[in-house]
């Protein structure tokens, strides 16, 4: 089951995905639900509204030190989940959750001073799945991510907001 929300967090549509996943069915009777788009087409990538040292605010989400974003959502990026640290850097496992969301581009923010490493094997992991991988300093990465999100592209990202 997938709910589509408007900017005020009011449910717009409810979609049912059958076990076969061959067809998405709109089971909402609201006039707002008359779109033929399924949940993957309807979900947009949330903008990152504010970035400062140690803090990022994501549209419709929350405030995070480091975060993951994808079409329809965001959450804190907890490096302890995968053993990430400045070195060895971003792990392929850090990105798998986002890649499963059907993104066409993944943006990685390496930190305000670009201290966080992004090994070539991590970039290769993303590209092998047919997804463009962009690695930038975090401020530039957020700008690039927001441009793509505003254009309606299915973009995801991981962003480190300090060092």
Short mmCIF file of C-alpha atoms in Angstrom, two decimals:
data_model
loop_
_atom_site.label_atom_id
_atom_site.label_comp_id
_atom_site.label_asym_id
_atom_site.label_seq_id
_atom_site.Cartn_x
_atom_site.Cartn_y
_atom_site.Cartn_z
CA UNK A 1 0.00 0.00 0.00
CA UNK A 2 1.30 3.46 -0.85
CA UNK A 3 -0.16 6.82 0.12
CA UNK A 4 0.48 9.95 -1.91
CA UNK A 5 0.46 13.14 0.19
CA UNK A 6 0.16 16.78 -0.77
CA UNK A 7 2.42 19.47 0.67
CA UNK A 8 0.25 19.73 3.80
CA UNK A 9 0.55 15.98 4.47
CA UNK A 10 -3.10 15.33 3.67
CA UNK A 11 -3.63 12.02 1.88
CA UNK A 12 -4.36 12.54 -1.80
CA UNK A 13 -4.35 9.03 -3.16
CA UNK A 14 -4.07 5.48 -1.94
CA UNK A 15 -2.59 2.93 -4.29
CA UNK A 16 -2.72 -0.82 -4.03
CA UNK A 17 0.10 -2.88 -5.51
CA UNK A 18 -1.03 -6.47 -6.10
CA UNK A 19 1.30 -9.37 -5.31
CA UNK A 20 1.98 -9.79 -9.04
CA UNK A 21 3.14 -6.13 -9.19
CA UNK A 22 1.99 -6.09 -12.79
CA UNK A 23 -0.54 -3.32 -12.27
CA UNK A 24 -0.98 -0.55 -9.75
CA UNK A 25 -4.58 0.12 -8.82
CA UNK A 26 -5.91 3.42 -7.51
CA UNK A 27 -8.38 2.56 -4.74
CA UNK A 28 -9.17 6.15 -3.74
CA UNK A 29 -12.47 7.77 -4.68
CA UNK A 30 -11.26 11.36 -4.31
CA UNK A 31 -11.26 13.61 -7.37
CA UNK A 32 -7.58 14.24 -6.62
CA UNK A 33 -6.90 10.60 -7.42
CA UNK A 34 -8.05 10.64 -11.01
CA UNK A 35 -4.48 10.62 -12.28
CA UNK A 36 -3.39 7.52 -14.15
CA UNK A 37 0.01 7.70 -12.51
CA UNK A 38 1.10 4.93 -10.20
CA UNK A 39 3.06 5.57 -7.02
CA UNK A 40 6.48 5.46 -8.67
CA UNK A 41 5.46 8.10 -11.21
CA UNK A 42 3.65 10.26 -8.64
CA UNK A 43 6.43 10.40 -6.05
CA UNK A 44 8.79 13.34 -6.30
CA UNK A 45 12.15 13.80 -4.65
CA UNK A 46 11.87 16.15 -1.65
CA UNK A 47 13.93 19.32 -1.77
CA UNK A 48 16.59 20.04 0.79
CA UNK A 49 15.37 23.35 2.18
CA UNK A 50 18.27 24.24 4.43
CA UNK A 51 21.89 23.22 4.82
CA UNK A 52 24.26 24.43 7.50
CA UNK A 53 27.18 22.88 9.36
CA UNK A 54 25.80 19.75 11.05
CA UNK A 55 22.18 20.25 9.98
CA UNK A 56 20.01 19.64 6.94
CA UNK A 57 16.26 20.22 6.71
CA UNK A 58 14.41 18.14 4.12
CA UNK A 59 11.01 19.12 2.75
CA UNK A 60 8.32 16.96 4.33
CA UNK A 61 10.89 15.10 6.39
CA UNK A 62 12.89 16.38 9.24
CA UNK A 63 16.19 17.76 10.34
CA UNK A 64 19.23 15.55 10.00
CA UNK A 65 22.98 15.73 10.52
CA UNK A 66 23.56 13.37 7.59
CA UNK A 67 20.68 12.21 5.44
CA UNK A 68 19.41 9.93 2.71
CA UNK A 69 16.74 11.22 0.31
CA UNK A 70 14.77 9.53 -2.46
CA UNK A 71 11.52 10.07 -4.36
CA UNK A 72 8.87 10.22 -1.66
CA UNK A 73 11.05 10.26 1.44
CA UNK A 74 14.09 10.86 3.56
CA UNK A 75 15.73 9.61 6.73
CA UNK A 76 18.85 10.03 8.82
CA UNK A 77 21.97 8.46 7.35
CA UNK A 78 23.44 6.46 10.23
CA UNK A 79 26.98 5.50 9.24
CA UNK A 80 27.10 2.81 11.93
CA UNK A 81 24.63 0.69 9.92
CA UNK A 82 27.30 -0.14 7.33
CA UNK A 83 30.61 0.70 8.97
CA UNK A 84 30.99 3.92 7.02
CA UNK A 85 33.55 6.43 8.20
CA UNK A 86 35.55 9.15 6.47
CA UNK A 87 37.84 6.31 5.44
CA UNK A 88 36.93 3.81 3.91
CA UNK A 89 34.10 6.16 2.93
CA UNK A 90 30.67 5.63 1.44
CA UNK A 91 29.85 1.94 1.16
CA UNK A 92 27.71 0.39 -1.59
CA UNK A 93 25.36 -0.76 1.21
CA UNK A 94 24.79 2.93 2.14
CA UNK A 95 23.23 3.43 -1.29
CA UNK A 96 21.23 0.23 -1.83
CA UNK A 97 18.15 1.53 -0.01
CA UNK A 98 18.02 4.52 -2.36
CA UNK A 99 18.79 2.50 -5.49
CA UNK A 100 15.79 0.26 -4.72
CA UNK A 101 13.55 3.35 -4.95
CA UNK A 102 14.01 3.53 -8.74
CA UNK A 103 16.19 6.63 -8.98
CA UNK A 104 17.84 7.58 -12.25
CA UNK A 105 20.53 9.69 -10.58
CA UNK A 106 22.21 9.41 -7.19
CA UNK A 107 24.04 12.42 -5.73
CA UNK A 108 26.66 11.99 -3.00
CA UNK A 109 27.63 14.97 -0.81
CA UNK A 110 31.16 14.35 0.53
CA UNK A 111 30.98 16.92 3.33
CA UNK A 112 31.50 20.64 3.54
CA UNK A 113 35.28 20.17 3.22
CA UNK A 114 35.08 17.00 1.08
CA UNK A 115 36.62 14.77 3.75
CA UNK A 116 34.28 11.81 3.22
CA UNK A 117 35.81 9.34 0.76
CA UNK A 118 33.80 7.82 -2.10
CA UNK A 119 35.67 4.75 -3.35
CA UNK A 120 35.55 3.92 -7.05
CA UNK A 121 33.97 0.55 -6.20
CA UNK A 122 30.99 2.44 -4.70
CA UNK A 123 30.58 4.57 -7.83
CA UNK A 124 30.91 1.43 -9.99
CA UNK A 125 28.21 -0.27 -7.88
CA UNK A 126 25.78 2.57 -8.66
CA UNK A 127 26.66 2.73 -12.36
CA UNK A 128 26.31 -1.05 -12.83
CA UNK A 129 22.66 -0.59 -11.96
CA UNK A 130 22.21 1.96 -14.76
CA UNK A 131 22.11 4.92 -12.37
CA UNK A 132 24.13 8.08 -12.89
CA UNK A 133 26.37 8.85 -9.90
CA UNK A 134 27.39 12.43 -9.08
CA UNK A 135 29.93 13.09 -6.31
CA UNK A 136 30.41 16.67 -5.11
CA UNK A 137 31.18 18.81 -2.08
CA UNK A 138 27.95 18.87 -0.04
CA UNK A 139 26.82 22.45 -0.79
CA UNK A 140 27.29 21.86 -4.52
CA UNK A 141 25.71 18.39 -4.23
CA UNK A 142 22.61 19.84 -2.54
CA UNK A 143 22.32 22.52 -5.25
CA UNK A 144 22.60 19.89 -8.00
CA UNK A 145 20.17 17.55 -6.23
CA UNK A 146 17.60 20.35 -5.73
CA UNK A 147 17.81 21.38 -9.42
CA UNK A 148 17.04 17.80 -10.46
CA UNK A 149 14.28 17.41 -7.86
CA UNK A 150 12.69 20.70 -9.01
CA UNK A 151 12.78 19.44 -12.59
CA UNK A 152 10.84 16.34 -11.50
CA UNK A 153 13.71 13.89 -11.98
CA UNK A 154 13.85 10.72 -9.91
CA UNK A 155 16.91 11.68 -7.94
CA UNK A 156 18.19 10.35 -4.65
CA UNK A 157 21.16 11.17 -2.52
CA UNK A 158 23.25 10.81 0.57
CA UNK A 159 24.66 13.94 2.17
CA UNK A 160 27.25 14.53 4.90
CA UNK A 161 26.75 17.96 6.50
CA UNK A 162 29.98 18.44 8.41
CA UNK A 163 33.70 18.18 7.60
#
